[in-house]
XYZ file of C-alpha atoms in Angstrom:
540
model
C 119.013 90.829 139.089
C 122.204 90.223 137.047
C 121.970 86.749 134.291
C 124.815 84.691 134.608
C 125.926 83.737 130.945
C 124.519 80.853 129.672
C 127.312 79.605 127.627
C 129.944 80.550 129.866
C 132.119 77.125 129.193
C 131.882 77.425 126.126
C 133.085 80.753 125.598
C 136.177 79.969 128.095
C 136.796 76.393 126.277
C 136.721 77.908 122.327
C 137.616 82.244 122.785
C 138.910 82.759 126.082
C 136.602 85.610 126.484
C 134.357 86.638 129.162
C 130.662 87.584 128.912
C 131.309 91.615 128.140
C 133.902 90.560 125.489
C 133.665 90.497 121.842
C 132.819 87.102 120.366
C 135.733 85.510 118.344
C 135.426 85.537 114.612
C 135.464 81.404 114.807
C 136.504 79.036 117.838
C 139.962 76.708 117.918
C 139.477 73.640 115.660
C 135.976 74.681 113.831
C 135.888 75.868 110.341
C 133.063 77.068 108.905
C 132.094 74.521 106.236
C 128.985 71.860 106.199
C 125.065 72.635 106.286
C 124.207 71.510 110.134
C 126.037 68.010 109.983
C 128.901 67.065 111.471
C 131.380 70.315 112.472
C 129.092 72.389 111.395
C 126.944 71.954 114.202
C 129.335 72.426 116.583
C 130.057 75.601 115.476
C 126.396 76.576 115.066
C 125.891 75.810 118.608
C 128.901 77.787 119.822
C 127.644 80.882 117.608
C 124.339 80.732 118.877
C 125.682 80.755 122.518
C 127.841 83.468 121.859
C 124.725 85.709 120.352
C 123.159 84.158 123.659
C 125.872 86.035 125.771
C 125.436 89.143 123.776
C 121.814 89.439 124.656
C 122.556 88.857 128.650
C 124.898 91.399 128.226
C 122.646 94.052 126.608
C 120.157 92.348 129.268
C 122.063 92.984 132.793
C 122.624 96.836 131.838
C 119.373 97.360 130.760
C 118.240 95.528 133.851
C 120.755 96.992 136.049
C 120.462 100.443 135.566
C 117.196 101.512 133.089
C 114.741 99.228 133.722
C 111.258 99.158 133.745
C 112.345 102.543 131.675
C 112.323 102.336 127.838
C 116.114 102.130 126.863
C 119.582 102.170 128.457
C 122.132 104.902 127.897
C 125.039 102.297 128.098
C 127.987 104.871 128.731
C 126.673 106.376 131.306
C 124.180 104.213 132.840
C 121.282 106.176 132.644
C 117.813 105.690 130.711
C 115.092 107.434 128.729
C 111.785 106.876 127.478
C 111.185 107.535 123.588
C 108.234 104.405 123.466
C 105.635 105.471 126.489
C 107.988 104.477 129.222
C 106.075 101.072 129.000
C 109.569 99.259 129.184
C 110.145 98.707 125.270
C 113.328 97.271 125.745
C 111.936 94.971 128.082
C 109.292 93.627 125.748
C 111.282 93.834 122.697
C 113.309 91.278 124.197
C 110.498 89.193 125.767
C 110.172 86.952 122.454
C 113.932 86.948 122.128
C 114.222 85.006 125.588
C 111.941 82.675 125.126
C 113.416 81.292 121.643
C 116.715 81.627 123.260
C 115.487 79.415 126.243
C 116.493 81.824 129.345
C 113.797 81.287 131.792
C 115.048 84.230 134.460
C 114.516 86.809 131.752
C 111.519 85.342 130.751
C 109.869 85.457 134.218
C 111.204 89.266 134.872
C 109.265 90.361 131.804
C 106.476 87.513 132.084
C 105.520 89.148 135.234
C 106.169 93.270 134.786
C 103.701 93.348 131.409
C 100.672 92.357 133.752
C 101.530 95.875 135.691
C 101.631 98.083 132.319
C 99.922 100.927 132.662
C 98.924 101.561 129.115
C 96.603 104.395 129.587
C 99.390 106.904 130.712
C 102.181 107.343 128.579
C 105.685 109.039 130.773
C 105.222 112.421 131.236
C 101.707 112.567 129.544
C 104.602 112.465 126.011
C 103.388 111.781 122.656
C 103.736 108.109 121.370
C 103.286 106.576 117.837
C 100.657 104.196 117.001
C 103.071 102.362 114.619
C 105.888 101.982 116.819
C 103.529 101.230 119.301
C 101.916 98.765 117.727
C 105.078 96.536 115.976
C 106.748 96.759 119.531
C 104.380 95.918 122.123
C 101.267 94.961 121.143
C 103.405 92.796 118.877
C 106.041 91.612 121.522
C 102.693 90.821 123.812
C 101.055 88.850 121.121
C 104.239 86.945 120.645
C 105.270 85.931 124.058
C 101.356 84.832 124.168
C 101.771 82.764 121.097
C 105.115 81.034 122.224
C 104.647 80.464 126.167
C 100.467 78.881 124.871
C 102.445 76.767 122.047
C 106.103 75.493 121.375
C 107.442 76.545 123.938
C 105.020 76.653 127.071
C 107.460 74.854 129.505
C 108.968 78.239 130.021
C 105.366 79.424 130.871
C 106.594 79.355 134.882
C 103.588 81.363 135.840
C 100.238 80.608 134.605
C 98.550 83.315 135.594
C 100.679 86.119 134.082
C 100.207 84.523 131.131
C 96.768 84.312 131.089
C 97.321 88.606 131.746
C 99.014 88.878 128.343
C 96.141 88.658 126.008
C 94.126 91.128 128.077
C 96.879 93.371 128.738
C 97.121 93.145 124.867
C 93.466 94.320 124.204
C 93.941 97.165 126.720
C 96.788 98.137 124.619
C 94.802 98.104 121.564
C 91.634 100.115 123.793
C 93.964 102.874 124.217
C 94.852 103.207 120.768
C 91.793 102.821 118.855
C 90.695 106.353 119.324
C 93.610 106.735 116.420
C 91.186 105.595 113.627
C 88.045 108.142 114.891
C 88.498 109.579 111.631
C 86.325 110.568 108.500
C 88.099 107.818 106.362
C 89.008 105.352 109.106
C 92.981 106.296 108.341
C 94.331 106.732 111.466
C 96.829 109.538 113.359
C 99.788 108.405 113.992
C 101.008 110.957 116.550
C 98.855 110.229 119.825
C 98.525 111.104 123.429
C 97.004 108.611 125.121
C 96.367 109.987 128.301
C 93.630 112.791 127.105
C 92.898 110.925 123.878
C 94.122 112.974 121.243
C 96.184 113.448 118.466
C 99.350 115.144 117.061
C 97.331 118.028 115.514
C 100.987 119.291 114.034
C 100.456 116.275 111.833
C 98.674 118.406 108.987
C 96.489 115.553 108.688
C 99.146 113.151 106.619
C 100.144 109.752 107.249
C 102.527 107.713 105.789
C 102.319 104.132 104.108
C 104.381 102.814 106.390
C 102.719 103.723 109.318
C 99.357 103.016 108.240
C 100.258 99.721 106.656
C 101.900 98.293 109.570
C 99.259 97.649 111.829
C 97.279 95.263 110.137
C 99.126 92.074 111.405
C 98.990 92.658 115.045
C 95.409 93.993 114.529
C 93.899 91.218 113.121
C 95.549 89.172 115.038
C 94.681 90.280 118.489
C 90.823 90.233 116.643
C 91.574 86.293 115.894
C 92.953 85.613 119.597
C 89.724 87.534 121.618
C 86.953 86.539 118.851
C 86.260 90.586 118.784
C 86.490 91.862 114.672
C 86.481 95.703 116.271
C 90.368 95.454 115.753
C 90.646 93.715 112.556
C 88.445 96.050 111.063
C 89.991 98.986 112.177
C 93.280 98.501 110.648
C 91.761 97.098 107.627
C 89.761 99.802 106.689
C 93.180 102.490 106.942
C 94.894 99.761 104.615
C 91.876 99.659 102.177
C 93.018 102.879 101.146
C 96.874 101.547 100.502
C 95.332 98.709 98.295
C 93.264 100.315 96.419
C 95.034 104.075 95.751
C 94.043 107.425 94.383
C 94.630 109.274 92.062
C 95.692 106.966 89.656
C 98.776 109.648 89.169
C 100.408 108.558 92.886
C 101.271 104.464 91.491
C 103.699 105.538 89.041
C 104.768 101.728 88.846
C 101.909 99.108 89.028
C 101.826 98.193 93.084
C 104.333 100.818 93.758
C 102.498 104.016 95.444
C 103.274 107.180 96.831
C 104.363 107.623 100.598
C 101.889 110.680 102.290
C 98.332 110.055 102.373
C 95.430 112.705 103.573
C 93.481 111.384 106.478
C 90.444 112.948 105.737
C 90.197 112.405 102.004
C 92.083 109.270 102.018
C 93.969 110.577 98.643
C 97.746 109.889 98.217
C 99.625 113.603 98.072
C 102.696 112.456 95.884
C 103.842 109.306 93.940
C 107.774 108.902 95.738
C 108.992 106.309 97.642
C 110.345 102.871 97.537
C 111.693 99.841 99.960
C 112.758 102.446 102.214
C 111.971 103.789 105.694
C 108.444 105.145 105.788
C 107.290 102.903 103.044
C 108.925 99.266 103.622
C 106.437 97.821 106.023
C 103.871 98.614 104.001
C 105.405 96.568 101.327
C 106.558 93.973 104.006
C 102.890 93.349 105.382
C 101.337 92.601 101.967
C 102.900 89.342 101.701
C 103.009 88.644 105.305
C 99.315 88.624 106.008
C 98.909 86.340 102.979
C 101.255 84.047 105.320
C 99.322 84.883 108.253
C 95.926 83.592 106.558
C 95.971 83.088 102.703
C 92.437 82.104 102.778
C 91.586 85.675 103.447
C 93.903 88.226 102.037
C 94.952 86.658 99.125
C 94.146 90.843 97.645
C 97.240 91.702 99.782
C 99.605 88.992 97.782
C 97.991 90.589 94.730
C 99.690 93.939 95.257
C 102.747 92.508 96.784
C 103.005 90.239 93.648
C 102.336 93.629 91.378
C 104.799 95.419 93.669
C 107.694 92.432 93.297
C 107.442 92.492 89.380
C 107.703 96.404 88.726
C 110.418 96.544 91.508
C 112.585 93.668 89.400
C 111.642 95.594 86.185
C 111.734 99.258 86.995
C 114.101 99.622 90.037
C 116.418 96.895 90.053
C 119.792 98.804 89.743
C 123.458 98.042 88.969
C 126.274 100.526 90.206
C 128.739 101.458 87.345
C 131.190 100.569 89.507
C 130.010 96.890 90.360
C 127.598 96.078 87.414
C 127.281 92.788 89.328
C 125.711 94.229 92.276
C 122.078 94.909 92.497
C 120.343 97.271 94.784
C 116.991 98.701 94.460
C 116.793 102.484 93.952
C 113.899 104.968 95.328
C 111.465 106.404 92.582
C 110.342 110.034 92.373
C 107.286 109.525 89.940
C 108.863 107.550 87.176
C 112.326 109.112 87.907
C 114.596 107.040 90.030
C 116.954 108.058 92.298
C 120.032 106.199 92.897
C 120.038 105.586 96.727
C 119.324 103.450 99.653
C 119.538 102.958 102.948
C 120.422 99.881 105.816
C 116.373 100.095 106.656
C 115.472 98.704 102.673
C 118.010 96.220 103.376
C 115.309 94.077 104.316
C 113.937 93.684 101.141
C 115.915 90.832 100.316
C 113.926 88.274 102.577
C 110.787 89.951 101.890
C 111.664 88.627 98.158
C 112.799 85.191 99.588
C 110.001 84.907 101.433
C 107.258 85.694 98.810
C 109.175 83.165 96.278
C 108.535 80.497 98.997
C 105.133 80.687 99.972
C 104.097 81.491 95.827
C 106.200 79.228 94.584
C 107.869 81.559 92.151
C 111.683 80.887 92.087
C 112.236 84.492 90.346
C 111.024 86.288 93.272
C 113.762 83.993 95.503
C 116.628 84.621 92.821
C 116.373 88.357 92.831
C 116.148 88.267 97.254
C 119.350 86.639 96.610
C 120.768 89.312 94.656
C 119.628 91.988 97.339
C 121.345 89.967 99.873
C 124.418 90.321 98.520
C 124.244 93.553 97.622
C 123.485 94.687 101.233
C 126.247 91.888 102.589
C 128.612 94.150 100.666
C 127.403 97.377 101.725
C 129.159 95.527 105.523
C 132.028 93.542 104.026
C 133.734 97.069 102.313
C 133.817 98.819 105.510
C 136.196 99.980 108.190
C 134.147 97.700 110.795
C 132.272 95.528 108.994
C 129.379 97.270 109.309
C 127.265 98.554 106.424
C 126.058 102.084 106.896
C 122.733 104.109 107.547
C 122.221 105.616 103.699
C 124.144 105.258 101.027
C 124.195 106.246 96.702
C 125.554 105.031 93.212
C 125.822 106.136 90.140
C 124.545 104.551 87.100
C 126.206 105.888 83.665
C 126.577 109.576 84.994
C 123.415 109.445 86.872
C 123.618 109.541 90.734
C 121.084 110.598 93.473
C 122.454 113.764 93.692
C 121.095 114.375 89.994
C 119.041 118.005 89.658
C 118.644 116.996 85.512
C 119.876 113.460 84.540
C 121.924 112.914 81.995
C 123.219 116.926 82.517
C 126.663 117.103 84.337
C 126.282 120.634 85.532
C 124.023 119.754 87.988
C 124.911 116.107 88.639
C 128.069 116.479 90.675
C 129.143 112.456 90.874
C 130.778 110.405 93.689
C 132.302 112.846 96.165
C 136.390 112.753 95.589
C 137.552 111.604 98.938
C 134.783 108.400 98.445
C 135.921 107.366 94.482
C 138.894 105.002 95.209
C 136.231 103.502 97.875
C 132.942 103.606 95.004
C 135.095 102.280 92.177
C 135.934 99.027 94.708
C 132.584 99.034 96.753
C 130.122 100.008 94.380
C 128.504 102.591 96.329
C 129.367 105.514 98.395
C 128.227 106.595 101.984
C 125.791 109.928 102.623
C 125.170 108.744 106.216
C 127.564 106.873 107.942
C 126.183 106.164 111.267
C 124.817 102.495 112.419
C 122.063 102.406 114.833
C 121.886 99.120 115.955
C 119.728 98.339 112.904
C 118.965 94.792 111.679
C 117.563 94.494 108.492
C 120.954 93.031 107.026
C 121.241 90.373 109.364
C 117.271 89.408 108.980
C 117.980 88.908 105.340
C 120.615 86.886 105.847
C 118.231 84.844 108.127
C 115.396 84.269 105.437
C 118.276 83.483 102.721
C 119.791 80.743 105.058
C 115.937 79.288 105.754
C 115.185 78.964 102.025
C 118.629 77.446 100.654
C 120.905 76.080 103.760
C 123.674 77.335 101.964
C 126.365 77.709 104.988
C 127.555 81.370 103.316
C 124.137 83.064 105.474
C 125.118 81.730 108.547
C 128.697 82.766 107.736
C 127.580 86.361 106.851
C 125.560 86.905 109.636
C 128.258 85.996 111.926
C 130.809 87.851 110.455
C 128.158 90.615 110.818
C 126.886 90.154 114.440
C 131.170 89.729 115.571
C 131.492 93.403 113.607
C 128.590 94.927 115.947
C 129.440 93.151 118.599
C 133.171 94.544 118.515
C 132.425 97.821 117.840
C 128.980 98.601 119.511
C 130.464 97.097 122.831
C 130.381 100.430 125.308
C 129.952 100.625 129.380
C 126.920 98.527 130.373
C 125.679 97.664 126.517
C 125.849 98.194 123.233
C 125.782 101.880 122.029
C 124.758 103.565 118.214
C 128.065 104.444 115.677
C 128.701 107.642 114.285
C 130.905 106.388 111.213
C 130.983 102.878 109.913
C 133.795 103.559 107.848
C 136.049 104.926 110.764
C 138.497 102.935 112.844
C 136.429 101.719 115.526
C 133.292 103.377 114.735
C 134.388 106.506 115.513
C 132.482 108.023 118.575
C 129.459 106.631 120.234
C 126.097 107.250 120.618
C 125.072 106.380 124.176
C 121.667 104.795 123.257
C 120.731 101.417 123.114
C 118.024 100.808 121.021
C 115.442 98.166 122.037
C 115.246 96.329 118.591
C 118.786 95.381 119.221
C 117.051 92.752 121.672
C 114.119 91.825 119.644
C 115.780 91.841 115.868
C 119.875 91.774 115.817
C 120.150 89.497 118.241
C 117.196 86.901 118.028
C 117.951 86.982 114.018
C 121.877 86.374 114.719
C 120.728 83.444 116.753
C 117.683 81.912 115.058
C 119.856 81.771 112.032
C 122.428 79.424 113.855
C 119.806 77.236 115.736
C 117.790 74.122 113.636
C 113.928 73.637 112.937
C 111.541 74.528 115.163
C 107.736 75.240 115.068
C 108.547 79.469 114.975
C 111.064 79.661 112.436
C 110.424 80.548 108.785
C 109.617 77.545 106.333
C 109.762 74.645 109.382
C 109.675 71.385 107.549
C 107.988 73.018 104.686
C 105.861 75.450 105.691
C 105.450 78.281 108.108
C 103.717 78.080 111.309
C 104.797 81.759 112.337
C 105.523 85.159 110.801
C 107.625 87.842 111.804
C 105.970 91.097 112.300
C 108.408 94.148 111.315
C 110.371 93.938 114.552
C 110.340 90.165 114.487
C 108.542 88.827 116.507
C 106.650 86.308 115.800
C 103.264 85.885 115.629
C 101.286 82.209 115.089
C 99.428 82.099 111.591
C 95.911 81.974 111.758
C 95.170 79.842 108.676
C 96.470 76.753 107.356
C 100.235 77.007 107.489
C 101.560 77.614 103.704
């Protein structure tokens, strides 16, 4: 069953395009001034129905030609399963349809997550309790929250929803063997059809993918009245909170990354904002959103995380001392890099200078937004890449000995004309679909109404529209900083429904009960692949 676009008038009355076609950069006769009065609504409206026709796009291939199957090879119309073969793209965007009002989507997924089969994974394959978790029991828990609350008109058939909470706890039945451990810290690598484990795993987890489970955890606890599942993921995080040795939090709230399940000890003090620590970081001050009656110890070491990150790793490229990114620490050592995934950090600042209060917290989110809006503005497409470096003084990442140029070889030579006007060069150029830059622009235009977010993020979401666009989707880029992208990936990654595109059009569309700081407070937070999930205390 192929959606009709929504907005289809409008996209013939302001670009002239069809549905599969690139969204203008701005229609006929609409600038991009005002803060949701006047013009500027107008043109919020027509953005938001062009992300709208993006997502029916992404929709009818997936539909089309991968469906119930995890994700859609756009270029050549064929599918795989890299999530369980539960459908992830199909839940991943079950949150996104209902905010975005599209009741035939929501019915096709409203009625296939009743018929989940979460006790067999595809092909008897290996699945990850973290991705998992953010994706489906947190896309399940979301479309529960929404189609019970704000928006429960589009809750066509009562009965399927009704199925979600307990298709939700047989989720969380089949994972829960994960944390049968000495400690409580669970596996991450699990087969759920004979109930066992990764035992390659050599016993490690990661912050990350301990620390991200606590959200959808507790929360599925708070919905069924059943503390088995809160407790679970608590205990693994107890051991994030409150780390040892004292040797692996080289910065006060900033720990190590690789922790020993049965011991529960952290094995080195590296890491940062960056993928396979950021949620970790991410959750802290989002469960203090979630209830702040009752983990007020998480905003503690989000707090003590915050102030060492603004005093230890806040970093300024010699090239553009006005930028500010945040660089990855080795012990006390830092090392001048990043990456599109720690781009997030800039509304996980925003956010935690709301709800505390604290405008320093806000002011340096700010910073990180613009640091990671430039990391898209000095490319080829427009689109920032997957990891990128600096150099401060003649320190880089690449440094063996800082401070010694023997063995600190500086920005490559074909990359200095584009360092000296960028302020950073690229070490992996591909884009994945990813939307961490676009989610900071969301928090950034929630907190201030200042009309530049809602310009960057559609300057952003026109660049990945453009150059994504391939066969029946969207499809992953090889080289941002290549004339169109250079060649394709033919993948379509599911978070492209629930992230990129519901952040490119929550940021254009007014108050409501599920966005961040509605009339002063927050009724919902985003779990890491944003969906969102209804607080359980009193909203803050």
């Amino acid at each position: 069953m192929r959606i009709a676009s929504l907005s289809v008038a409008a996209a013939i009355t302001f670009s002239g395009h069809s549905l599969a076609a690139p969204a203008s950069r701005s229609p006929p006769g609409y600038g991009s001034g005002g803060n949701g009065t006047g013009g500027g609504d107008a043109l919020a409206r027509y953005r938001a129905d062009q992300v709208k026709d993006a997502f029916l796009t992404a929709w009818n291939g997936y539909y089309e030609y991968a469906f119930p199957n995890d994700e859609l090879h756009p270029i050549s119309n064929t599918f795989s399963n890299s999530f369980g073969g539960w459908g992830a793209s199909a839940v991943d965007a079950f949150s996104t349809a209902i905010v975005m009002e599209i009741p035939e989507v929501i019915d096709i997924i409203l009625n296939y997550i009743p018929t989940i089969n979460f006790d067999q994974s595809a092909g008897g394959e290996e699945i990850s309790l973290f991705e998992t978790t953010i994706r489906y029991l947190g896309g399940i828990l979301a479309g529960h929250d929404l189609l019970t609350g704000p928006l429960s008109q589009y809750a066509s058939n009562a009965t399927a929803v009704n199925q979600l909470l307990p298709k939700a706890k047989q989720l969380a039945d089949a994972l829960k063997f994960a944390f049968n451990t000495t400690t409580g810290i669970p596996h991450n690598g699990l087969y759920v059809g004979n109930q066992t484990y990764d035992a390659s795993d050599d016993n490690i987890n990661g912050i990350a993918t301990i620390g991200t489970l606590v959200l959808e955890w507790t929360h599925l606890s708070d919905l069924l009245g059943d503390s088995q599942y809160a407790e679970l993921a608590q205990k693994g995080e107890s051991y994030l909170l409150n780390p040892s040795p004292n040797t692996s939090e080289p910065f006060p709230g900033l720990v190590g990354t690789n922790v020993n399940i049965t011991s529960g000890q952290f094995l080195d003090a590296s890491g940062g904002w960056i993928g396979g620590d950021d949620s970790f970081y991410e959750y802290l001050i989002k469960m203090y959103v979630y209830d702040s009656s009752r983990f007020s110890s998480y905003r503690d070491r989000w707090t003590a995380a915050a102030d060492s990150t603004i005093q230890y790793l806040a970093s300024h490229p010699s090239s553009r001392p006005d930028l500010t990114f945040v660089a990855e620490f080795d012990g006390t050592q830092l090392v001048y890099q990043s990456e599109h995934l720690a781009c997030f950090d800039g509304g996980n600042f925003i956010l935690g200078g709301l709800v505390l209060g604290e405008q320093k917290y806000t002011d340096f989110g700010l910073a990180l937004v613009e640091g990671c809006e430039d990391t898209y503005n000095s490319t080829l497409t427009g689109i920032g890449p997957e990891i990128f470096q600096w150099t401060v003084g003649d320190t880089n990442a690449s440094c063996s000995a800082p401070g010694n140029p023997t063995t600190c070889p500086g920005v490559p030579a074909d990359q200095a004309a584009f360092y000296e006007r960028a302020g950073f060069y690229i070490t992996d150029s591909a884009y994945i679909l990813r939307p961490e830059v676009i989610e900071s622009f969301y928090y950034a235009w929630r907190v201030t109404k200042d009309q530049k977010y809602r310009d960057y993020a559609w300057n952003a979401f026109v660049a990945i529209n453009t150059t994504t666009r391939a066969g029946s989707g969207y499809a992953e880029l090889e080289d941002v900083n290549a004339p169109g992208g250079g060649s394709k990936n033919d993948f379509q990654d599911s978070f492209l429904f629930a992230e990129v595109l519901k952040y490119s059009y929550l940021i254009q569309r007014p108050d409501a009960e599920y966005q961040v700081d509605d009339n002063g407070q927050n009724n919902f937070v985003f779990n890491t692949e944003a969906h969102p999930i209804k607080v359980a205390g009193t909203p803050i």
